[in-house]
Coordinates of C-alpha atoms and ligand atoms in Angstrom, one line a residue:
X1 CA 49.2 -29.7 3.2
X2 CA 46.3 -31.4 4.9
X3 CA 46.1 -27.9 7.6
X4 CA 46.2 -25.7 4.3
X5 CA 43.2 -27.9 2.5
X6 CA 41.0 -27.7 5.9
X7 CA 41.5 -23.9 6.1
X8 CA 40.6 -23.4 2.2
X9 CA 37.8 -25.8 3.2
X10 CA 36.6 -23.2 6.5
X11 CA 37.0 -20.1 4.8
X12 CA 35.0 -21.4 1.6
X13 CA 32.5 -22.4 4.1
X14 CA 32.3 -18.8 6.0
X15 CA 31.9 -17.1 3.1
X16 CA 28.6 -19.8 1.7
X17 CA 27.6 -18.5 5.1
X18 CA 27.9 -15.2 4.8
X19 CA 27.2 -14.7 1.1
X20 CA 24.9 -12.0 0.3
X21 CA 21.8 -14.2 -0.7
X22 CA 21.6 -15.4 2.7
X23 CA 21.9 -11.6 3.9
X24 CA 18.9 -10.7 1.8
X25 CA 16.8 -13.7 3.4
X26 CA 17.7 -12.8 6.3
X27 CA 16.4 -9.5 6.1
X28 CA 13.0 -10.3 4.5
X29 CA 12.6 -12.7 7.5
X30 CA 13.5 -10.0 9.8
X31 CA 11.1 -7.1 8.1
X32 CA 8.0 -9.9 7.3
X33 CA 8.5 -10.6 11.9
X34 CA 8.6 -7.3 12.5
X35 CA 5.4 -6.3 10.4
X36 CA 3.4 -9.6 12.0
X37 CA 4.8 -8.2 15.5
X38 CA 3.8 -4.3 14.5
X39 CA 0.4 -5.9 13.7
X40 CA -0.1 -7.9 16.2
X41 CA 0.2 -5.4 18.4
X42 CA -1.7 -2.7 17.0
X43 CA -4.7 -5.0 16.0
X44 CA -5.0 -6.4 19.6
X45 CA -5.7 -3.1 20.7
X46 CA -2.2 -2.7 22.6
X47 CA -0.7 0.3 20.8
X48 CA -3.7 2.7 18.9
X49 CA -7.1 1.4 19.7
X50 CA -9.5 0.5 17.8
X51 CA -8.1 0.4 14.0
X52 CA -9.3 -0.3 10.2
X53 CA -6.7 -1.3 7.4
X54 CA -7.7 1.1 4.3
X55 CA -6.6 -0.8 1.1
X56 CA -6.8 0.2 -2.5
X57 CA -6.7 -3.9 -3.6
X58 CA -4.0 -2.7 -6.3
X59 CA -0.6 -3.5 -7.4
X60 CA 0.7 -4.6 -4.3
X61 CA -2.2 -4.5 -1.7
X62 CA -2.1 -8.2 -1.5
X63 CA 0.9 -7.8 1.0
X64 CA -0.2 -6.1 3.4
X65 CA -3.9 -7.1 3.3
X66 CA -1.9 -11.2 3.6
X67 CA -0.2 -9.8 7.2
X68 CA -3.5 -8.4 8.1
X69 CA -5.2 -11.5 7.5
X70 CA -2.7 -13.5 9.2
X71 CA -3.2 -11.6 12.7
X72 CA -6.9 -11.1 12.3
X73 CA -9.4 -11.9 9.3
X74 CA -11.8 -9.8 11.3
X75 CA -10.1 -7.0 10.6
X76 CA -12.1 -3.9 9.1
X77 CA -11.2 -2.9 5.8
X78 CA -12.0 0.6 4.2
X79 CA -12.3 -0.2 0.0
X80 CA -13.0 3.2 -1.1
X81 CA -15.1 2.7 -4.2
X82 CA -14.7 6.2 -6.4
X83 CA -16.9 5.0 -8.8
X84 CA -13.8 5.1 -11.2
X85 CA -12.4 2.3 -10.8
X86 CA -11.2 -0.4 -13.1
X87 CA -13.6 -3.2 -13.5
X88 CA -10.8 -5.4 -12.8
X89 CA -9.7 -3.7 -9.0
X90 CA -13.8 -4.5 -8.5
X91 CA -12.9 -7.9 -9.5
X92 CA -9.3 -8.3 -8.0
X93 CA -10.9 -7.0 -4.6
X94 CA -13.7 -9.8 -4.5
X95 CA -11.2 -12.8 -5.4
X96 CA -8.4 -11.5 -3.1
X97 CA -10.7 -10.9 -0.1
X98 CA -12.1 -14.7 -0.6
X99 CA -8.2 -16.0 -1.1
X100 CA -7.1 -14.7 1.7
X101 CA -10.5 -15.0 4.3
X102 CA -11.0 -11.8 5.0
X103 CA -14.4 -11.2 7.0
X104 CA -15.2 -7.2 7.2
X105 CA -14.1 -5.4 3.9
X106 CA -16.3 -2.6 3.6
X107 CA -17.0 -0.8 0.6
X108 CA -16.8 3.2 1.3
X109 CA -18.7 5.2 -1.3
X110 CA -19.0 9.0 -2.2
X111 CA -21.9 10.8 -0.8
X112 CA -24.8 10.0 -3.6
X113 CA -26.1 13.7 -2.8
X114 CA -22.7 15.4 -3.2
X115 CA -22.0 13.2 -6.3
X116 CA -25.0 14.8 -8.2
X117 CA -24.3 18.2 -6.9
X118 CA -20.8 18.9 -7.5
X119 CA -20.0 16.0 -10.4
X120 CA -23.5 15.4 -12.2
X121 CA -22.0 15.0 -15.9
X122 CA -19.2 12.5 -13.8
X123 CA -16.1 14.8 -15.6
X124 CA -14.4 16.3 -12.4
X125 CA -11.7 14.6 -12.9
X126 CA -10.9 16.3 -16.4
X127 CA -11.4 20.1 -15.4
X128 CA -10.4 19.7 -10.9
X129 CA -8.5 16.8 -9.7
X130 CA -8.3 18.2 -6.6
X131 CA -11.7 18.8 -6.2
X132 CA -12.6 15.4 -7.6
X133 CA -10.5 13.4 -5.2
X134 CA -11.7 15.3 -2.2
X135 CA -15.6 14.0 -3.4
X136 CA -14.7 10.8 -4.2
X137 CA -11.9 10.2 -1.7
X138 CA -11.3 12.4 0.9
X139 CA -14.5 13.1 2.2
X140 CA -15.8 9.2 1.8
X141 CA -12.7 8.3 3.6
X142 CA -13.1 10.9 6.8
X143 CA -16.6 10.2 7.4
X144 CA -15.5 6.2 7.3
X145 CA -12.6 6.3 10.1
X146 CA -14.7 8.4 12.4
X147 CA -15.3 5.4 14.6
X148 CA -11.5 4.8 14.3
X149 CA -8.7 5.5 16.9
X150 CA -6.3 4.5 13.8
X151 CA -5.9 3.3 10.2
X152 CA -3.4 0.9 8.9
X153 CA -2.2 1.9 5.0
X154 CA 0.4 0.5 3.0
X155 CA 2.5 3.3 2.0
X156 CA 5.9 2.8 1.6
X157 CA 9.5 4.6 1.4
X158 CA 10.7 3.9 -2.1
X159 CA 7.6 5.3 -3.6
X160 CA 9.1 8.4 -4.1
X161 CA 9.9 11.4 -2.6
X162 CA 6.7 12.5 -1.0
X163 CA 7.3 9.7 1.2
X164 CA 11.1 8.5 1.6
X165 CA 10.9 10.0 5.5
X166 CA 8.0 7.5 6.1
X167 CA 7.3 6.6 9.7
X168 CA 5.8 3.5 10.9
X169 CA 3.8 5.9 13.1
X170 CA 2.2 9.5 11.7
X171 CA 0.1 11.4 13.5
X172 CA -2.7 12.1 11.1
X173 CA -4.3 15.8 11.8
X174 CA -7.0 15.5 10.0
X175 CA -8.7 12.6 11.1
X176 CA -7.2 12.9 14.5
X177 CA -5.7 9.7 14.5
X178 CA -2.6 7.6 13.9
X179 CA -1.8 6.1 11.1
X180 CA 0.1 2.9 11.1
X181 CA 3.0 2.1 8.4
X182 CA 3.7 -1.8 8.7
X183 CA 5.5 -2.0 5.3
X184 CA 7.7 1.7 5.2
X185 CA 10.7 0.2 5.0
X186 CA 10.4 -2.7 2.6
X187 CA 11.5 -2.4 -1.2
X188 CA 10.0 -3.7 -4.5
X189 CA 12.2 -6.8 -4.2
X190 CA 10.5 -7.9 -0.5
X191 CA 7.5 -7.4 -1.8
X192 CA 8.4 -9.7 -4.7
X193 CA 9.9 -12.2 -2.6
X194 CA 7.0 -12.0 -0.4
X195 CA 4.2 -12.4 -3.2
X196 CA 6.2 -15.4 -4.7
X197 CA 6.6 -17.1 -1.2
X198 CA 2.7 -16.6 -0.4
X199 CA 1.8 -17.2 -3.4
X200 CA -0.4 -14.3 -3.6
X201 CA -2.3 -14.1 -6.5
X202 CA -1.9 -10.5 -8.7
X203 CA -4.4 -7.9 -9.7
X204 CA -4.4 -9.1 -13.1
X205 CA -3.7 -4.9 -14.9
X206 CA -0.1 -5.8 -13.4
X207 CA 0.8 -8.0 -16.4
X208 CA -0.7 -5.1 -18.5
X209 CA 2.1 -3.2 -17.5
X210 CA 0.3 -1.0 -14.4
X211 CA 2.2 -0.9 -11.6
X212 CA 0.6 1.7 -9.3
X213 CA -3.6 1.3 -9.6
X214 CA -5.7 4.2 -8.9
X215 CA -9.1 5.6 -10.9
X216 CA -9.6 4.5 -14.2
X217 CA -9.5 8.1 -15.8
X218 CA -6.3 9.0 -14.1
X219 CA -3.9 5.6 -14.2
X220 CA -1.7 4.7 -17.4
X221 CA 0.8 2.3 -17.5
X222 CA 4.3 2.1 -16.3
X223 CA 6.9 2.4 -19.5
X224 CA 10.1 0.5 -18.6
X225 CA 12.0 2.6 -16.4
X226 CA 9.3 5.0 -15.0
X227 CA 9.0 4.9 -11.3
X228 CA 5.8 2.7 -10.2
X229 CA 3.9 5.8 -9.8
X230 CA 4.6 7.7 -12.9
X231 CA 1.9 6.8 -14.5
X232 CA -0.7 8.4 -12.0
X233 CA -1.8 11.6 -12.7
X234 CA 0.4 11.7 -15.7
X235 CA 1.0 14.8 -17.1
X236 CA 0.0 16.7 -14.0
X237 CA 2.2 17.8 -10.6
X238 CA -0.7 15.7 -8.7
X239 CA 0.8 12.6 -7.1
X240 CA -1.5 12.0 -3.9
X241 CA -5.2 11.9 -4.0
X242 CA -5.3 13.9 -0.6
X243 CA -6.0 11.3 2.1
X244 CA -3.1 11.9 3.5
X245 CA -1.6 14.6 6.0
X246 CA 1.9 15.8 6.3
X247 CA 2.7 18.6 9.1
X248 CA -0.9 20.1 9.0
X249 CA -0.8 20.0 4.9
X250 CA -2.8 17.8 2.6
X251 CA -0.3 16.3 0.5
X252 CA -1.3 15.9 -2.7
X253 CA 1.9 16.8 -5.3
X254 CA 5.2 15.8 -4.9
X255 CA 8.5 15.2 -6.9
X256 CA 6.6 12.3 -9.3
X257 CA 8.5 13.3 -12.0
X258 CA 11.9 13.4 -10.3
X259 CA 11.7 10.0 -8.6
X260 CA 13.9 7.9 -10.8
Ligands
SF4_301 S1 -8.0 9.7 -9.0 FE1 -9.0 10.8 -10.7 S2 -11.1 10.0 -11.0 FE2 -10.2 9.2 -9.0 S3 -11.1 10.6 -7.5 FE3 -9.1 11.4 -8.0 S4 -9.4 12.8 -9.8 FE4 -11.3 11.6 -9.5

């Protein structure tokens, strides 16, 4: 009786020890290493060169911008200021940057010249959203990595189809770079688990129900359900602004509307 109670007793055990809690933990400690390692490497100049960290300061920008700063607060990094932004991103970036001590963000504007020539009346965005992001982001963005052997972003898998084959290294053909993917394999729940545990604090629109936070004209909010990007764009087959490169191609649509 007493061998059958101490087996009971070692199985129960084995299985707190395996149970799939612990799993998950285990996992998040093993993604949040690897991203500090990738980092580490890449911002000592041991893999790429010389490299900037491009950041939107949106929905989840704070983990990835919170690895960065962990490595190296010197790091550069490219805001890209459309001039559409919500007053609260303009906000969110200045409190986040001071949070976490980061010492080089730089703001990246359009091209004041090209601004009054191509977008005087500032409606681009409601006749060419194409042409619009290639003013405000595209072109901004190229002339600021120039000095740049490779950027850092924080794309991920699970944000839809246009991305679920996401490298941690791309090669990027138009700026002739590589771009560097620390967080392509983590899900909405380690990003969770990794604000909580940080403590991060959020860009405030998040409790307003925005989930993905681009341009002011062009983001909605996120109905219960929707895939976190849904609502940029909305309405409209656009679902990148154009930054990035895929085989040659600027991407900017994708299968928005089919990511469930
Ligand atoms: S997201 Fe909209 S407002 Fe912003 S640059 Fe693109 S088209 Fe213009």
């Amino acid at each position: 009786m007493a061998t059958i109670s101490l087996e009971i007793k070692q199985t129960a055990s084995r299985k707190e020890k395996t149970s799939v809690p612990h799993v998950t933990e285990l996992n998040r400690r093993s993604l949040e290493s690897a991203a500090l390692a990738l980092l580490d490497d890449v911002l000592n100049g041991r893999s790429v060169g010389n490299v900037a960290m491009v950041s939107s300061f949106g929905a989840e920008s704070a983990v990835l911008l919170d690895l960065v700063a962990r490595i190296n607060p010197k790091t550069p990094v490219l805001f890209l200021d459309t001039q559409m932004l919500f007053a609260e991103t303009l906000e969110y970036k200045h409190d986040l940057a001071t949070h976490l001590g980061l010492e080089d963000v730089r703001r990246v504007n359009p091209d004041t010249k090209s601004l009054v020539s191509r977008d005087p009346s500032g409606t681009l965005h409601t006749s060419d959203t194409n042409a619009c992001c290639s003013l405000r982001k595209v072109e901004p963005l190229e002339h600021a990595l120039r000095p740049f052997d490779g950027w850092i972003t924080g794309r991920k898998r699970f944000q839809g189809k246009s991305r679920a084959d996401l490298r941690v290294f791309e090669a990027d053909g138009l700026h002739g770079s590589v771009k560097v993917n620390p967080l392509a394999f983590w899900e909405p729940d380690d990003l969770k688990a990794y604000f909580e545990r940080r403590a991060l604090p959020s860009h405030p629109m998040v409790l307003k129900g925005y989930l993905s936070i681009g341009c002011a004209p062009c983001t909605t909010p996120v109905e219960k359900g929707e895939d976190s990007r849904s609502g940029r764009w909305r309405g409209k087959a656009k679902a990148e602004c154009g930054i990035h490169i895929r085989d040659g191609r600027v991407m900017r649509t994708g299968d928005k509307d089919q990511m469930a």
